[in-house]
Amino acid sequence: MNSTDNQLELEERLKLKNQLCFPLYAASRDILKKYTPFLADVDLTYTQYLVMLVLWEEKSLTVGDLCQKLFLDTGTLSPLLKSMEKKNLLVRTRDSSDERIVRVSITDEGQELKQKALQIPAKVGTCINLTQEEASSLYRILYKILLSSSSS
């Protein structure tokens, strides 16, 4: 392969159609847009919804564990948790044995919100043109990317 061929190959890689990041980015934005009207009905942003999904399942966990589960850093999560605490969806408490550790726990009001949110996944699912098999495949591939990125 001569240098001209190599240059053309390198330039081909720079085309938008050859960027894995672009369809991931565009699809992510599109899916988030589909969530917006359903989340407005329960007065949550998408990231707040993710926090609630974890809390509905776990009831209580540390901020560090929540960050790990959501692939977010504390700088992103802390202001979000503060606003959710003002809505009385959760409470934050310092660990009595180590004040550096903050525990997040769901409130009764946060737990009640679950009933209003039960239909959100099905509603969003009707907006996305994938079979169950395609959705499962995509989910596995995306988590493979996430987990390989978080371990490096």
mmCIF file with all atom_site columns, C-alpha atoms in Angstrom:
data_model
loop_
_atom_site.group_PDB
_atom_site.id
_atom_site.type_symbol
_atom_site.label_atom_id
_atom_site.label_alt_id
_atom_site.label_comp_id
_atom_site.label_asym_id
_atom_site.label_entity_id
_atom_site.label_seq_id
_atom_site.pdbx_PDB_ins_code
_atom_site.Cartn_x
_atom_site.Cartn_y
_atom_site.Cartn_z
_atom_site.occupancy
_atom_site.B_iso_or_equiv
_atom_site.pdbx_formal_charge
_atom_site.auth_seq_id
_atom_site.auth_comp_id
_atom_site.auth_asym_id
_atom_site.auth_atom_id
_atom_site.pdbx_PDB_model_num
ATOM 1   C CA . MET A 1 1   ? 0.000   0.000  0.000  1.00 0.00 ? 1   MET A CA 1
ATOM 2   C CA . ASN A 1 2   ? 1.500   3.346  -1.002 1.00 0.00 ? 2   ASN A CA 1
ATOM 3   C CA . SER A 1 3   ? 1.208   6.606  0.941  1.00 0.00 ? 3   SER A CA 1
ATOM 4   C CA . THR A 1 4   ? -1.619  7.907  -1.284 1.00 0.00 ? 4   THR A CA 1
ATOM 5   C CA . ASP A 1 5   ? -3.695  4.790  -0.610 1.00 0.00 ? 5   ASP A CA 1
ATOM 6   C CA . ASN A 1 6   ? -2.934  5.104  3.096  1.00 0.00 ? 6   ASN A CA 1
ATOM 7   C CA . GLN A 1 7   ? -3.991  8.764  3.067  1.00 0.00 ? 7   GLN A CA 1
ATOM 8   C CA . LEU A 1 8   ? -7.271  7.865  1.315  1.00 0.00 ? 8   LEU A CA 1
ATOM 9   C CA . GLU A 1 9   ? -7.947  5.112  3.851  1.00 0.00 ? 9   GLU A CA 1
ATOM 10  C CA . LEU A 1 10  ? -7.331  7.536  6.717  1.00 0.00 ? 10  LEU A CA 1
ATOM 11  C CA . GLU A 1 11  ? -9.598  10.148 5.120  1.00 0.00 ? 11  GLU A CA 1
ATOM 12  C CA . GLU A 1 12  ? -12.316 7.511  4.601  1.00 0.00 ? 12  GLU A CA 1
ATOM 13  C CA . ARG A 1 13  ? -12.286 6.867  8.344  1.00 0.00 ? 13  ARG A CA 1
ATOM 14  C CA . LEU A 1 14  ? -13.103 10.540 8.946  1.00 0.00 ? 14  LEU A CA 1
ATOM 15  C CA . LYS A 1 15  ? -16.386 10.407 7.055  1.00 0.00 ? 15  LYS A CA 1
ATOM 16  C CA . LEU A 1 16  ? -19.484 10.764 9.190  1.00 0.00 ? 16  LEU A CA 1
ATOM 17  C CA . LYS A 1 17  ? -20.935 7.535  7.806  1.00 0.00 ? 17  LYS A CA 1
ATOM 18  C CA . ASN A 1 18  ? -17.952 5.643  9.264  1.00 0.00 ? 18  ASN A CA 1
ATOM 19  C CA . GLN A 1 19  ? -18.233 7.002  12.803 1.00 0.00 ? 19  GLN A CA 1
ATOM 20  C CA . LEU A 1 20  ? -19.732 4.611  15.348 1.00 0.00 ? 20  LEU A CA 1
ATOM 21  C CA . CYS A 1 21  ? -20.195 7.512  17.753 1.00 0.00 ? 21  CYS A CA 1
ATOM 22  C CA . PHE A 1 22  ? -22.585 9.384  15.457 1.00 0.00 ? 22  PHE A CA 1
ATOM 23  C CA . PRO A 1 23  ? -25.490 6.918  15.231 1.00 0.00 ? 23  PRO A CA 1
ATOM 24  C CA . LEU A 1 24  ? -25.112 6.215  18.972 1.00 0.00 ? 24  LEU A CA 1
ATOM 25  C CA . TYR A 1 25  ? -25.281 9.939  19.723 1.00 0.00 ? 25  TYR A CA 1
ATOM 26  C CA . ALA A 1 26  ? -28.157 10.665 17.335 1.00 0.00 ? 26  ALA A CA 1
ATOM 27  C CA . ALA A 1 27  ? -30.175 7.619  18.436 1.00 0.00 ? 27  ALA A CA 1
ATOM 28  C CA . SER A 1 28  ? -29.628 8.497  22.093 1.00 0.00 ? 28  SER A CA 1
ATOM 29  C CA . ARG A 1 29  ? -30.904 12.040 21.522 1.00 0.00 ? 29  ARG A CA 1
ATOM 30  C CA . ASP A 1 30  ? -33.910 10.704 19.617 1.00 0.00 ? 30  ASP A CA 1
ATOM 31  C CA . ILE A 1 31  ? -34.827 8.199  22.318 1.00 0.00 ? 31  ILE A CA 1
ATOM 32  C CA . LEU A 1 32  ? -34.447 10.797 25.070 1.00 0.00 ? 32  LEU A CA 1
ATOM 33  C CA . LYS A 1 33  ? -36.788 13.067 23.110 1.00 0.00 ? 33  LYS A CA 1
ATOM 34  C CA . LYS A 1 34  ? -39.358 10.263 23.062 1.00 0.00 ? 34  LYS A CA 1
ATOM 35  C CA . TYR A 1 35  ? -39.192 10.003 26.868 1.00 0.00 ? 35  TYR A CA 1
ATOM 36  C CA . THR A 1 36  ? -39.739 13.730 27.442 1.00 0.00 ? 36  THR A CA 1
ATOM 37  C CA . PRO A 1 37  ? -43.564 13.935 27.242 1.00 0.00 ? 37  PRO A CA 1
ATOM 38  C CA . PHE A 1 38  ? -44.030 10.838 29.408 1.00 0.00 ? 38  PHE A CA 1
ATOM 39  C CA . LEU A 1 39  ? -41.563 12.084 32.013 1.00 0.00 ? 39  LEU A CA 1
ATOM 40  C CA . ALA A 1 40  ? -43.232 15.503 32.040 1.00 0.00 ? 40  ALA A CA 1
ATOM 41  C CA . ASP A 1 41  ? -46.379 13.737 33.271 1.00 0.00 ? 41  ASP A CA 1
ATOM 42  C CA . VAL A 1 42  ? -44.472 12.594 36.382 1.00 0.00 ? 42  VAL A CA 1
ATOM 43  C CA . ASP A 1 43  ? -42.404 15.810 36.696 1.00 0.00 ? 43  ASP A CA 1
ATOM 44  C CA . LEU A 1 44  ? -39.017 14.141 36.169 1.00 0.00 ? 44  LEU A CA 1
ATOM 45  C CA . THR A 1 45  ? -36.096 14.784 33.872 1.00 0.00 ? 45  THR A CA 1
ATOM 46  C CA . TYR A 1 46  ? -34.572 11.769 32.180 1.00 0.00 ? 46  TYR A CA 1
ATOM 47  C CA . THR A 1 47  ? -31.637 11.628 34.610 1.00 0.00 ? 47  THR A CA 1
ATOM 48  C CA . GLN A 1 48  ? -34.002 11.970 37.582 1.00 0.00 ? 48  GLN A CA 1
ATOM 49  C CA . TYR A 1 49  ? -36.012 9.095  36.127 1.00 0.00 ? 49  TYR A CA 1
ATOM 50  C CA . LEU A 1 50  ? -32.858 6.951  36.040 1.00 0.00 ? 50  LEU A CA 1
ATOM 51  C CA . VAL A 1 51  ? -32.209 7.740  39.709 1.00 0.00 ? 51  VAL A CA 1
ATOM 52  C CA . MET A 1 52  ? -35.787 6.786  40.550 1.00 0.00 ? 52  MET A CA 1
ATOM 53  C CA . LEU A 1 53  ? -35.475 3.508  38.632 1.00 0.00 ? 53  LEU A CA 1
ATOM 54  C CA . VAL A 1 54  ? -32.537 2.567  40.849 1.00 0.00 ? 54  VAL A CA 1
ATOM 55  C CA . LEU A 1 55  ? -34.275 3.723  44.029 1.00 0.00 ? 55  LEU A CA 1
ATOM 56  C CA . TRP A 1 56  ? -37.491 1.855  43.210 1.00 0.00 ? 56  TRP A CA 1
ATOM 57  C CA . GLU A 1 57  ? -35.360 -1.261 42.982 1.00 0.00 ? 57  GLU A CA 1
ATOM 58  C CA . GLU A 1 58  ? -32.803 -0.676 45.761 1.00 0.00 ? 58  GLU A CA 1
ATOM 59  C CA . LYS A 1 59  ? -34.697 1.657  48.181 1.00 0.00 ? 59  LYS A CA 1
ATOM 60  C CA . SER A 1 60  ? -31.416 2.933  49.671 1.00 0.00 ? 60  SER A CA 1
ATOM 61  C CA . LEU A 1 61  ? -27.786 3.046  48.557 1.00 0.00 ? 61  LEU A CA 1
ATOM 62  C CA . THR A 1 62  ? -24.710 5.248  48.766 1.00 0.00 ? 62  THR A CA 1
ATOM 63  C CA . VAL A 1 63  ? -24.082 8.081  46.331 1.00 0.00 ? 63  VAL A CA 1
ATOM 64  C CA . GLY A 1 64  ? -20.978 6.184  45.175 1.00 0.00 ? 64  GLY A CA 1
ATOM 65  C CA . ASP A 1 65  ? -23.017 3.074  44.386 1.00 0.00 ? 65  ASP A CA 1
ATOM 66  C CA . LEU A 1 66  ? -25.608 5.178  42.564 1.00 0.00 ? 66  LEU A CA 1
ATOM 67  C CA . CYS A 1 67  ? -22.872 6.856  40.505 1.00 0.00 ? 67  CYS A CA 1
ATOM 68  C CA . GLN A 1 68  ? -21.479 3.445  39.586 1.00 0.00 ? 68  GLN A CA 1
ATOM 69  C CA . LYS A 1 69  ? -24.871 2.051  38.548 1.00 0.00 ? 69  LYS A CA 1
ATOM 70  C CA . LEU A 1 70  ? -25.686 5.091  36.389 1.00 0.00 ? 70  LEU A CA 1
ATOM 71  C CA . PHE A 1 71  ? -22.177 5.613  34.973 1.00 0.00 ? 71  PHE A CA 1
ATOM 72  C CA . LEU A 1 72  ? -22.245 9.192  36.321 1.00 0.00 ? 72  LEU A CA 1
ATOM 73  C CA . ASP A 1 73  ? -19.814 11.162 38.465 1.00 0.00 ? 73  ASP A CA 1
ATOM 74  C CA . THR A 1 74  ? -20.674 12.811 41.781 1.00 0.00 ? 74  THR A CA 1
ATOM 75  C CA . GLY A 1 75  ? -20.366 16.287 40.237 1.00 0.00 ? 75  GLY A CA 1
ATOM 76  C CA . THR A 1 76  ? -23.249 15.443 37.921 1.00 0.00 ? 76  THR A CA 1
ATOM 77  C CA . LEU A 1 77  ? -25.294 13.515 40.447 1.00 0.00 ? 77  LEU A CA 1
ATOM 78  C CA . SER A 1 78  ? -25.041 15.740 43.545 1.00 0.00 ? 78  SER A CA 1
ATOM 79  C CA . PRO A 1 79  ? -27.013 18.758 42.223 1.00 0.00 ? 79  PRO A CA 1
ATOM 80  C CA . LEU A 1 80  ? -29.578 16.375 40.744 1.00 0.00 ? 80  LEU A CA 1
ATOM 81  C CA . LEU A 1 81  ? -30.052 14.627 44.096 1.00 0.00 ? 81  LEU A CA 1
ATOM 82  C CA . LYS A 1 82  ? -30.385 17.988 45.828 1.00 0.00 ? 82  LYS A CA 1
ATOM 83  C CA . SER A 1 83  ? -33.245 19.020 43.518 1.00 0.00 ? 83  SER A CA 1
ATOM 84  C CA . MET A 1 84  ? -34.923 15.633 43.929 1.00 0.00 ? 84  MET A CA 1
ATOM 85  C CA . GLU A 1 85  ? -34.648 15.971 47.701 1.00 0.00 ? 85  GLU A CA 1
ATOM 86  C CA . LYS A 1 86  ? -36.446 19.342 47.441 1.00 0.00 ? 86  LYS A CA 1
ATOM 87  C CA . LYS A 1 87  ? -39.258 17.503 45.604 1.00 0.00 ? 87  LYS A CA 1
ATOM 88  C CA . ASN A 1 88  ? -39.369 15.054 48.545 1.00 0.00 ? 88  ASN A CA 1
ATOM 89  C CA . LEU A 1 89  ? -38.589 12.064 46.318 1.00 0.00 ? 89  LEU A CA 1
ATOM 90  C CA . LEU A 1 90  ? -35.509 11.054 48.306 1.00 0.00 ? 90  LEU A CA 1
ATOM 91  C CA . VAL A 1 91  ? -33.463 11.930 51.358 1.00 0.00 ? 91  VAL A CA 1
ATOM 92  C CA . ARG A 1 92  ? -29.700 12.126 51.705 1.00 0.00 ? 92  ARG A CA 1
ATOM 93  C CA . THR A 1 93  ? -28.052 11.267 54.988 1.00 0.00 ? 93  THR A CA 1
ATOM 94  C CA . ARG A 1 94  ? -24.441 11.052 56.094 1.00 0.00 ? 94  ARG A CA 1
ATOM 95  C CA . ASP A 1 95  ? -23.218 7.687  57.296 1.00 0.00 ? 95  ASP A CA 1
ATOM 96  C CA . SER A 1 96  ? -22.801 7.762  61.075 1.00 0.00 ? 96  SER A CA 1
ATOM 97  C CA . SER A 1 97  ? -19.556 5.768  60.971 1.00 0.00 ? 97  SER A CA 1
ATOM 98  C CA . ASP A 1 98  ? -18.012 7.689  58.041 1.00 0.00 ? 98  ASP A CA 1
ATOM 99  C CA . GLU A 1 99  ? -19.355 11.162 57.283 1.00 0.00 ? 99  GLU A CA 1
ATOM 100 C CA . ARG A 1 100 ? -17.736 11.120 53.840 1.00 0.00 ? 100 ARG A CA 1
ATOM 101 C CA . ILE A 1 101 ? -20.316 8.545  52.755 1.00 0.00 ? 101 ILE A CA 1
ATOM 102 C CA . VAL A 1 102 ? -23.747 9.868  51.802 1.00 0.00 ? 102 VAL A CA 1
ATOM 103 C CA . ARG A 1 103 ? -26.688 7.497  51.620 1.00 0.00 ? 103 ARG A CA 1
ATOM 104 C CA . VAL A 1 104 ? -29.652 8.151  49.331 1.00 0.00 ? 104 VAL A CA 1
ATOM 105 C CA . SER A 1 105 ? -33.012 6.672  50.328 1.00 0.00 ? 105 SER A CA 1
ATOM 106 C CA . ILE A 1 106 ? -36.389 6.816  48.647 1.00 0.00 ? 106 ILE A CA 1
ATOM 107 C CA . THR A 1 107 ? -39.231 8.590  50.467 1.00 0.00 ? 107 THR A CA 1
ATOM 108 C CA . ASP A 1 108 ? -42.852 7.463  50.604 1.00 0.00 ? 108 ASP A CA 1
ATOM 109 C CA . GLU A 1 109 ? -43.658 10.138 48.018 1.00 0.00 ? 109 GLU A CA 1
ATOM 110 C CA . GLY A 1 110 ? -40.875 8.821  45.770 1.00 0.00 ? 110 GLY A CA 1
ATOM 111 C CA . GLN A 1 111 ? -42.219 5.303  46.141 1.00 0.00 ? 111 GLN A CA 1
ATOM 112 C CA . GLU A 1 112 ? -45.759 6.450  45.272 1.00 0.00 ? 112 GLU A CA 1
ATOM 113 C CA . LEU A 1 113 ? -44.441 8.023  42.057 1.00 0.00 ? 113 LEU A CA 1
ATOM 114 C CA . LYS A 1 114 ? -43.631 4.513  40.847 1.00 0.00 ? 114 LYS A CA 1
ATOM 115 C CA . GLN A 1 115 ? -47.324 3.823  40.180 1.00 0.00 ? 115 GLN A CA 1
ATOM 116 C CA . LYS A 1 116 ? -47.526 6.858  37.876 1.00 0.00 ? 116 LYS A CA 1
ATOM 117 C CA . ALA A 1 117 ? -44.376 5.767  36.030 1.00 0.00 ? 117 ALA A CA 1
ATOM 118 C CA . LEU A 1 118 ? -45.266 2.112  35.464 1.00 0.00 ? 118 LEU A CA 1
ATOM 119 C CA . GLN A 1 119 ? -46.439 2.673  31.877 1.00 0.00 ? 119 GLN A CA 1
ATOM 120 C CA . ILE A 1 120 ? -43.456 4.757  30.723 1.00 0.00 ? 120 ILE A CA 1
ATOM 121 C CA . PRO A 1 121 ? -41.330 1.856  29.372 1.00 0.00 ? 121 PRO A CA 1
ATOM 122 C CA . ALA A 1 122 ? -44.247 0.454  27.345 1.00 0.00 ? 122 ALA A CA 1
ATOM 123 C CA . LYS A 1 123 ? -45.185 3.892  25.997 1.00 0.00 ? 123 LYS A CA 1
ATOM 124 C CA . VAL A 1 124 ? -41.611 4.590  24.902 1.00 0.00 ? 124 VAL A CA 1
ATOM 125 C CA . GLY A 1 125 ? -41.365 1.074  23.474 1.00 0.00 ? 125 GLY A CA 1
ATOM 126 C CA . THR A 1 126 ? -44.242 1.818  21.096 1.00 0.00 ? 126 THR A CA 1
ATOM 127 C CA . CYS A 1 127 ? -42.278 4.800  19.745 1.00 0.00 ? 127 CYS A CA 1
ATOM 128 C CA . ILE A 1 128 ? -39.185 2.761  18.858 1.00 0.00 ? 128 ILE A CA 1
ATOM 129 C CA . ASN A 1 129 ? -39.352 0.541  15.811 1.00 0.00 ? 129 ASN A CA 1
ATOM 130 C CA . LEU A 1 130 ? -37.419 -2.498 17.060 1.00 0.00 ? 130 LEU A CA 1
ATOM 131 C CA . THR A 1 131 ? -38.496 -6.062 17.615 1.00 0.00 ? 131 THR A CA 1
ATOM 132 C CA . GLN A 1 132 ? -37.991 -7.493 21.091 1.00 0.00 ? 132 GLN A CA 1
ATOM 133 C CA . GLU A 1 133 ? -35.079 -9.528 19.737 1.00 0.00 ? 133 GLU A CA 1
ATOM 134 C CA . GLU A 1 134 ? -33.452 -6.439 18.167 1.00 0.00 ? 134 GLU A CA 1
ATOM 135 C CA . ALA A 1 135 ? -33.940 -4.436 21.370 1.00 0.00 ? 135 ALA A CA 1
ATOM 136 C CA . SER A 1 136 ? -32.381 -7.232 23.446 1.00 0.00 ? 136 SER A CA 1
ATOM 137 C CA . SER A 1 137 ? -29.427 -7.484 21.068 1.00 0.00 ? 137 SER A CA 1
ATOM 138 C CA . LEU A 1 138 ? -28.878 -3.736 21.100 1.00 0.00 ? 138 LEU A CA 1
ATOM 139 C CA . TYR A 1 139 ? -29.095 -3.684 24.890 1.00 0.00 ? 139 TYR A CA 1
ATOM 140 C CA . ARG A 1 140 ? -26.426 -6.405 25.192 1.00 0.00 ? 140 ARG A CA 1
ATOM 141 C CA . ILE A 1 141 ? -24.105 -4.633 22.740 1.00 0.00 ? 141 ILE A CA 1
ATOM 142 C CA . LEU A 1 142 ? -24.486 -1.245 24.423 1.00 0.00 ? 142 LEU A CA 1
ATOM 143 C CA . TYR A 1 143 ? -23.839 -2.711 27.860 1.00 0.00 ? 143 TYR A CA 1
ATOM 144 C CA . LYS A 1 144 ? -20.779 -4.476 26.495 1.00 0.00 ? 144 LYS A CA 1
ATOM 145 C CA . ILE A 1 145 ? -19.476 -1.090 25.348 1.00 0.00 ? 145 ILE A CA 1
ATOM 146 C CA . LEU A 1 146 ? -20.347 0.550  28.685 1.00 0.00 ? 146 LEU A CA 1
ATOM 147 C CA . LEU A 1 147 ? -18.757 -2.157 30.783 1.00 0.00 ? 147 LEU A CA 1
ATOM 148 C CA . SER A 1 148 ? -15.598 -2.321 28.682 1.00 0.00 ? 148 SER A CA 1
ATOM 149 C CA . SER A 1 149 ? -15.275 1.485  28.875 1.00 0.00 ? 149 SER A CA 1
ATOM 150 C CA . SER A 1 150 ? -15.783 1.588  32.637 1.00 0.00 ? 150 SER A CA 1
ATOM 151 C CA . SER A 1 151 ? -13.131 -1.057 33.286 1.00 0.00 ? 151 SER A CA 1
ATOM 152 C CA . SER A 1 152 ? -10.416 0.735  31.322 1.00 0.00 ? 152 SER A CA 1
#
